[in-house]
Amino acid sequence: MIDTQALRQKVLDLAIRGKLTEQLPEDGTAEELYAKIQEEKQTLIKEGKIKKEKPLPPIAEDEIPFEIPANWKWVRIGSVFTLKAGKNIAASLIHDIESEDYCYPCFGGNGLRGYVNQTNVSGLHALIGRQGALCGNINFADGDFYATEHAIVVNEYSEKTDTKWSGLTLKTLNLNQYATSVAQPGLAVNKIEKIVMPLPPLAEQKRIVEKIESIFVVLDKIDLLQSEYVNNLSALKTKIIEAGIQGKLTEQLPEDGTAEELFEKIQEEKQSLIKEGKIKKEKLLPPITEDEIPFAVPENWKWVRLGTAITLISGVDFNSDEYNDEGRGIPYITGASNFLNDGILVNRWTETPQHIANEGDVLLVCKGSGYGKTAMCNIKTAHIARQVMAVKKTEMLSMKFVLFFLKSCFNYLKSKGQGLIPGIDRSSVLNIAIPLPPLAEQKRIVAKLDAVLAILHPRH
C-alpha cells in the first residue's frame, strides 16, 4: 500500500520550504510584501476597523527551523494575519439540514457542523480548530457563514496573501503542538500569533497552491485505485497510466487547440518527408470503427490509427561475424534482454549498422518471449534487430506519451502474438487505435504520470 497521507505531508513540507516551486525575480520579495501588509494594517487601525495590538517580539535565530529561499521572509503569524475566535451558538440553533430559514453554513473546529439562521463571517477564510482533539485542525469556508467558538478565523489583508496558501501553510505548522496540556486542550489566539512561518511573494504563493492541488488530485486518484488494487502495485501502475491516457489526470485547456489541428500538421509533415524520400509511403489504414473505441475521450481529442501519427521502422538480424562484444561500432539491440528500467542495456556492438534507432525513439519488442515490452531509446544511435521496432521521434508528438500509450496496450499487444516464436507484426502495431490529445496536454499528462510513478517506485 502507498501511504498517500504521508506523501501529502511530504508535499506540504517541501512546499513550505520553497522546494516545489521556482523562485522568479519578477515576483519581487516577501520583504516588500510584508511592508505592504504593515502599511495596510496601520491604515485599518487608523480607520478603527481593527484594534491596535501589542508589538510582536523580533524573531530569534533559534526559532528558525529550516532555510528558505533568499526572497522569502520569516514572519510571525500575527504580523501577516488578523486572527479572531468565533462565537458560541446554542446547539439548538444548529440544524443538520439546510432550509430556507437555516441557510448559512456553521463551521466549528472540524469543518461544517450544520446550518444556522445568522452569520458572523463573510468571504473565503482558513479556519483553525482551537479546542479539544481538533486543536490545530485547518479547514476552509467561503461565502456568508457562522464560525463557532471552536474555530479561529484567519483574516488576510486585501489579497496580499493567497487564502489557500495560508491554510496549507498553517497545516504544515502542526499547531496542535502549541495547545495547552490540560484535560481539554485549547489554542489561544495570542499564542498562535507568535508562531513563526515562512512568507513567500504572492505570485509564488499562488504557484505553490497550484502545484500542491495538482499533486493532491493524483494522490486522491491513487487512493481510489488502491482500494481496488490493494496488493498489486503493477496493476495499480497500469491503472494510473490508463487514467492518464484517457485524459482523467489533466485539465483540457482551450489554448491547447485540438487534436484535429495537430493531426492535420502530422499529415503535412509526413507528406513532406515522403516527398523528400526520408520515409516510405505506406498503405492507407482503414477508418476506425465505433466498436474499436474502448472509452470516451475529451472533446478536443481525436481517435486515430497509430500508423497515421507515427513512423515505424523494423529491425534486421546480423550473423555472429557482423557484431562484437568488444565495443567496436555502435550498439546492437537484439531484443527484450536489452530493455532495462525503461532504458537500454548495451552488451553488443556492430560496425555495419543498417536499421537505426536514435535517442528519443520509442522501442517495442515485437518478437520472442518479451514481446510487448517497451523502452525509450536513451543512447545516441543503435542498430535494431528484427525482434525490435522503433517509433521514430517527431516534434509533433510527445514521445514519452507514445511510450505510456504503448505500455497501456501491453495486454492488447500480447493478445496479438502469433507463430511458434510468439510475436506481433507491423500491421498489428500500425492499426492500434490511439486517443490523441493536443501536444500541450500530452506533455502535461507525461509530467503528471512521471511524478506519480516516481512516488510509487523510484524506477517504473
XYZ file of C-alpha atoms in Angstrom:
460
model
C 0.000 0.000 0.000
C 1.147 3.535 -0.790
C 0.912 5.799 2.272
C -0.700 8.732 0.470
C -1.270 10.599 3.734
C 2.474 10.572 4.410
C 3.071 11.688 0.817
C 0.663 14.605 1.242
C 2.548 15.650 4.355
C 5.841 15.375 2.470
C 4.485 17.528 -0.377
C 3.362 20.199 2.117
C 6.741 20.059 3.840
C 8.563 20.603 0.531
C 6.163 23.420 -0.365
C 6.725 25.352 2.874
C 10.492 25.191 2.253
C 10.210 26.575 -1.288
C 11.274 23.289 -2.897
C 8.157 22.670 -5.011
C 8.359 25.902 -6.970
C 10.870 28.066 -8.775
C 11.745 31.471 -7.330
C 11.329 34.128 -10.037
C 12.913 37.636 -9.926
C 9.707 39.185 -11.270
C 7.848 38.015 -8.120
C 9.627 40.636 -6.026
C 10.434 39.802 -2.413
C 8.498 38.819 0.683
C 10.138 41.798 2.410
C 8.284 44.114 0.004
C 5.046 42.171 0.518
C 5.482 42.318 4.294
C 5.940 46.121 4.152
C 2.669 46.482 2.195
C 0.819 44.349 4.767
C 2.113 46.550 7.601
C 1.042 49.712 5.741
C -2.469 48.359 5.269
C -2.610 47.228 8.895
C -1.767 50.761 10.096
C -4.431 52.222 7.780
C -7.092 49.847 9.160
C -6.072 50.729 12.749
C -6.418 54.459 11.992
C -9.844 53.843 10.445
C -10.902 51.904 13.546
C -11.560 48.723 11.560
C -9.111 46.640 13.594
C -7.631 47.119 17.049
C -4.032 48.052 17.677
C -2.263 45.100 19.271
C 0.896 44.750 21.311
C 4.018 44.577 19.098
C 5.218 41.031 18.474
C 8.804 40.215 19.508
C 11.556 40.008 16.868
C 12.280 36.502 15.576
C 15.326 34.969 17.259
C 17.759 32.850 15.260
C 16.996 29.717 17.294
C 13.294 29.994 16.324
C 14.065 29.420 12.629
C 13.650 25.671 11.941
C 14.964 25.483 8.352
C 16.357 27.505 5.452
C 14.058 29.246 2.990
C 14.720 30.922 -0.392
C 16.510 34.296 -0.351
C 13.429 36.263 -1.466
C 11.214 34.764 1.277
C 10.926 36.074 4.849
C 10.340 34.555 8.271
C 7.401 36.297 9.991
C 5.152 35.775 12.980
C 1.621 34.632 12.113
C 0.079 37.635 13.853
C 2.127 40.069 11.765
C 0.592 38.989 8.450
C -2.891 37.823 9.538
C -5.513 39.031 11.991
C -6.873 36.101 13.995
C -10.304 36.168 15.566
C -12.068 33.455 17.542
C -15.624 32.571 16.533
C -18.627 32.959 18.817
C -20.659 30.472 20.793
C -24.041 29.495 19.410
C -26.651 27.277 21.082
C -26.696 23.719 19.719
C -30.477 24.010 19.334
C -29.915 26.710 16.684
C -27.791 24.429 14.502
C -29.823 22.313 12.053
C -28.450 19.266 10.267
C -30.305 20.016 7.028
C -30.153 23.262 5.039
C -33.533 25.037 4.697
C -34.902 28.397 3.649
C -34.640 29.748 7.211
C -31.474 27.882 8.204
C -29.375 28.523 5.106
C -25.985 29.644 6.446
C -23.240 27.043 6.958
C -21.958 26.781 10.520
C -18.277 25.846 10.985
C -16.557 24.524 14.081
C -13.115 23.029 14.605
C -13.767 20.058 12.335
C -15.443 21.827 9.434
C -19.164 22.024 8.683
C -21.400 21.386 11.715
C -24.760 22.199 10.139
C -26.829 25.265 9.173
C -27.943 28.341 11.115
C -30.095 31.440 10.556
C -27.311 34.017 11.101
C -23.734 34.773 10.017
C -20.663 36.329 11.587
C -18.089 35.939 8.774
C -18.104 36.616 5.035
C -15.666 35.598 2.263
C -13.076 32.848 1.806
C -11.137 32.104 5.008
C -8.921 29.487 6.572
C -10.217 28.297 9.949
C -8.105 26.904 12.776
C -9.636 24.412 15.213
C -8.970 25.653 18.739
C -10.398 23.183 21.258
C -10.086 19.537 22.216
C -8.795 16.909 19.823
C -9.328 19.313 16.904
C -6.714 21.831 18.057
C -4.716 22.979 15.012
C -7.113 21.377 12.517
C -7.325 23.510 9.330
C -10.479 23.982 7.230
C -11.660 26.436 4.593
C -15.011 28.228 4.494
C -16.408 30.591 1.859
C -19.373 32.921 1.414
C -21.535 34.022 4.347
C -21.139 31.598 7.248
C -21.040 31.303 11.033
C -17.811 30.428 12.899
C -18.337 28.937 16.358
C -16.106 29.388 19.404
C -14.330 26.168 18.388
C -12.777 27.881 15.336
C -10.345 30.755 14.826
C -10.936 32.762 11.643
C -7.801 33.768 9.729
C -8.322 37.243 8.258
C -5.998 38.470 5.489
C -5.085 41.884 4.131
C -6.544 42.887 0.720
C -5.436 39.759 -1.162
C -1.801 40.272 -0.200
C -1.702 36.601 0.723
C -3.421 33.686 -1.005
C -6.073 32.138 1.256
C -5.432 28.575 0.148
C -1.693 29.043 0.604
C -2.371 30.438 4.097
C -4.386 27.385 5.132
C -1.956 24.878 3.627
C 0.983 26.601 5.305
C -0.770 26.690 8.674
C -1.457 22.975 8.259
C 2.285 22.246 7.967
C 2.997 24.058 11.244
C 1.251 21.362 13.337
C -0.415 23.985 15.507
C -1.776 21.326 17.882
C 1.692 21.176 19.478
C 1.039 24.661 20.923
C -2.212 23.663 22.661
C -2.456 23.863 26.455
C -1.689 20.496 28.039
C -4.813 20.095 30.152
C -7.721 17.650 30.110
C -9.432 19.782 27.451
C -6.600 21.166 25.245
C -7.097 24.626 23.769
C -5.316 27.052 21.437
C -5.160 30.699 22.451
C -5.159 33.338 19.713
C -2.286 35.266 21.307
C -0.188 32.084 21.340
C -0.780 31.339 17.647
C 0.087 34.935 16.710
C 3.643 34.454 17.994
C 4.366 31.297 15.941
C 6.869 31.820 13.110
C 6.101 30.925 9.488
C 7.842 31.405 6.118
C 6.323 34.037 3.805
C 6.885 33.844 0.009
C 5.956 36.577 -2.501
C 2.275 36.483 -3.512
C 2.879 35.180 -7.062
C 4.847 32.231 -5.694
C 2.157 31.543 -3.092
C -0.277 31.008 -5.973
C 2.180 28.711 -7.797
C 2.639 26.689 -4.607
C -1.136 26.194 -4.324
C -1.391 25.127 -7.980
C 1.431 22.629 -7.546
C 0.025 21.165 -4.323
C -3.500 20.853 -5.723
C -2.164 19.222 -8.889
C -0.289 16.578 -6.874
C -3.155 16.038 -4.424
C -5.592 15.347 -7.293
C -3.367 12.483 -8.374
C -2.949 11.191 -4.808
C -6.753 11.188 -4.497
C -6.922 9.007 -7.609
C -4.261 6.700 -6.154
C -6.439 6.325 -3.047
C -9.354 5.244 -5.234
C -7.220 2.859 -7.250
C -5.596 1.371 -4.151
C -8.958 0.425 -2.776
C -9.360 -1.770 -5.848
C -5.740 -2.875 -6.325
C -4.719 -3.056 -2.709
C -1.994 -5.694 -3.033
C -0.973 -5.374 -6.682
C 1.446 -2.492 -7.352
C 1.893 -3.485 -11.003
C -1.868 -3.374 -11.617
C -2.064 -0.045 -9.775
C 0.627 1.454 -12.026
C -1.193 0.194 -15.113
C -4.462 1.760 -13.958
C -2.733 5.090 -13.297
C -1.181 5.083 -16.784
C -4.567 4.223 -18.272
C -6.153 7.112 -16.354
C -3.546 9.467 -17.843
C -4.007 8.138 -21.380
C -7.788 8.605 -21.033
C -7.446 12.281 -20.034
C -8.524 11.721 -16.436
C -5.453 13.247 -14.774
C -5.300 16.526 -16.662
C -7.464 19.527 -17.435
C -8.357 20.294 -21.053
C -7.411 23.888 -21.868
C -8.856 25.920 -24.793
C -5.422 27.380 -25.547
C -4.140 23.872 -26.376
C -6.127 23.827 -29.622
C -7.497 20.497 -30.851
C -6.088 17.107 -31.758
C -7.739 17.548 -35.173
C -5.443 20.514 -35.847
C -2.443 18.542 -34.597
C -3.364 15.540 -36.741
C -3.504 17.734 -39.865
C 0.000 19.057 -39.112
C 1.275 15.490 -38.653
C -0.134 14.530 -42.064
C 1.510 17.579 -43.683
C 4.855 16.672 -42.124
C 4.511 13.047 -43.278
C 3.807 14.125 -46.858
C 6.876 16.392 -46.822
C 9.087 13.544 -45.569
C 7.702 11.200 -48.238
C 8.437 13.772 -50.986
C 11.980 14.202 -49.622
C 12.463 10.424 -49.665
C 13.119 10.273 -45.920
C 10.245 7.865 -45.249
C 8.327 5.447 -47.449
C 4.710 5.889 -48.424
C 2.615 3.246 -46.651
C -0.759 1.694 -47.437
C -3.791 3.644 -46.282
C -5.141 2.383 -42.973
C -8.880 1.736 -42.589
C -11.100 4.210 -40.684
C -11.661 3.460 -37.003
C -14.989 1.756 -36.368
C -17.163 2.534 -33.376
C -16.640 -0.876 -31.774
C -12.861 -0.295 -31.744
C -13.193 2.701 -29.401
C -12.764 1.380 -25.830
C -13.532 4.587 -23.910
C -14.728 8.166 -24.336
C -12.115 10.906 -24.677
C -12.317 14.684 -24.161
C -13.945 16.723 -26.942
C -10.710 18.258 -28.218
C -9.005 14.831 -28.561
C -9.224 12.528 -31.593
C -9.108 8.765 -32.118
C -6.582 7.870 -34.851
C -4.720 4.785 -36.050
C -1.245 4.750 -34.537
C 0.247 4.296 -38.012
C -1.257 7.591 -39.189
C 0.507 9.517 -36.432
C 3.938 7.830 -36.309
C 6.731 6.455 -38.476
C 7.588 2.852 -37.558
C 10.779 1.066 -38.587
C 11.519 -2.656 -38.213
C 14.909 -4.148 -37.418
C 17.081 -6.774 -39.094
C 19.274 -9.518 -37.613
C 23.030 -9.911 -38.125
C 25.178 -13.032 -38.371
C 27.587 -13.609 -35.482
C 30.534 -12.242 -37.509
C 28.717 -8.923 -38.007
C 28.639 -7.893 -34.366
C 31.012 -7.981 -31.367
C 31.072 -7.663 -27.581
C 34.220 -5.507 -27.522
C 32.679 -2.069 -28.028
C 33.557 -1.619 -31.716
C 30.998 0.364 -33.696
C 27.544 1.350 -32.401
C 25.248 -0.545 -30.004
C 23.302 -3.512 -31.393
C 19.916 -4.044 -29.687
C 18.732 -7.611 -30.107
C 15.565 -7.839 -28.005
C 13.914 -7.799 -24.574
C 17.157 -8.647 -22.753
C 18.420 -5.154 -23.686
C 15.377 -3.423 -22.139
C 16.201 -2.392 -18.588
C 14.168 0.028 -16.417
C 12.813 1.906 -19.438
C 16.328 2.368 -20.792
C 18.724 0.309 -22.888
C 21.407 -2.116 -21.679
C 24.210 -2.346 -24.255
C 26.252 -5.564 -24.479
C 26.811 -5.896 -28.237
C 28.050 -3.578 -30.977
C 28.210 -3.568 -34.770
C 30.414 -1.782 -37.293
C 27.896 -2.287 -40.130
C 24.634 -0.727 -38.838
C 21.631 -0.630 -41.161
C 18.313 -0.095 -39.344
C 18.961 2.763 -36.972
C 17.130 3.826 -33.810
C 18.062 7.203 -32.355
C 17.868 8.776 -28.930
C 14.239 9.704 -28.212
C 12.737 6.929 -30.346
C 10.320 4.553 -28.612
C 11.399 0.914 -28.878
C 8.994 -2.019 -28.886
C 9.917 -5.722 -28.621
C 7.895 -7.412 -31.353
C 9.186 -10.992 -31.214
C 10.299 -13.546 -28.640
C 9.309 -14.178 -25.047
C 9.460 -10.489 -24.108
C 7.293 -9.188 -26.939
C 5.152 -6.217 -25.937
C 7.887 -4.676 -23.752
C 8.710 -1.026 -24.431
C 11.508 1.410 -23.631
C 12.735 4.859 -24.589
C 15.958 4.768 -26.604
C 18.386 6.656 -24.365
C 21.524 6.190 -26.470
C 22.539 8.322 -29.460
C 22.304 5.656 -32.183
C 21.779 1.903 -32.242
C 21.109 -0.836 -34.780
C 17.921 -2.786 -34.012
C 17.459 -6.492 -34.681
C 14.254 -7.922 -36.164
C 12.902 -8.589 -32.650
C 12.597 -4.812 -32.199
C 10.602 -1.999 -33.833
C 11.237 1.716 -33.357
C 8.703 4.546 -33.351
C 10.742 7.430 -34.755
C 10.975 10.630 -32.779
C 8.956 13.598 -34.037
C 8.405 17.073 -32.613
C 4.704 16.657 -33.410
C 4.259 14.178 -30.546
C 5.474 13.739 -27.009
C 7.422 10.511 -27.394
C 7.008 9.808 -23.691
C 3.235 9.989 -24.231
C 3.609 7.413 -27.034
C 5.654 5.246 -24.651
C 2.976 5.441 -21.949
C 0.296 4.641 -24.527
C 2.127 1.507 -25.684
C 2.575 0.480 -22.038
C -1.182 0.790 -21.608
C -1.573 -1.516 -24.651
C 0.625 -4.285 -23.241
C -2.195 -6.803 -22.800
C -3.594 -5.977 -26.230
C -0.176 -6.465 -27.842
C 0.282 -9.792 -26.048
C -3.107 -10.912 -27.377
C -1.882 -10.341 -30.930
C 1.040 -12.763 -30.515
C 1.236 -15.463 -33.162
C 3.614 -18.125 -34.503
C 5.878 -20.739 -32.876
C 8.092 -17.906 -31.690
C 5.353 -15.522 -30.498
C 5.378 -12.017 -31.879
C 3.391 -9.163 -33.369
C 3.609 -7.904 -36.927
C 3.795 -4.325 -38.211
C 0.146 -4.312 -39.201
C -0.996 -5.070 -35.636
C 1.019 -2.141 -34.315
C 0.093 0.346 -37.051
C -3.627 -0.430 -36.722
C -3.879 0.203 -32.968
C -6.393 2.974 -32.212
C -4.760 5.683 -30.107
C -6.527 8.571 -28.319
C -4.641 11.677 -29.498
C -4.645 14.774 -27.263
C -3.247 18.181 -28.290
C 0.549 18.300 -27.884
C 0.497 20.613 -24.849
C -1.801 18.232 -22.994
C 0.342 15.240 -23.976
C 3.213 16.958 -22.163
C 1.065 17.661 -19.084
C -0.054 14.023 -18.994
C 3.575 12.867 -19.143
C 4.621 15.261 -16.369
C 1.759 14.049 -14.173
C 2.479 10.357 -14.792
C 6.218 10.818 -14.235
C 5.542 12.478 -10.885
C 3.095 9.826 -9.689
C 5.067 6.804 -10.862
C 8.203 8.201 -9.234
C 6.265 8.230 -5.958
C 5.102 4.636 -6.415
C 8.548 3.368 -7.294
C 11.887 5.092 -7.960
C 12.006 3.321 -11.319
C 8.989 2.481 -13.465
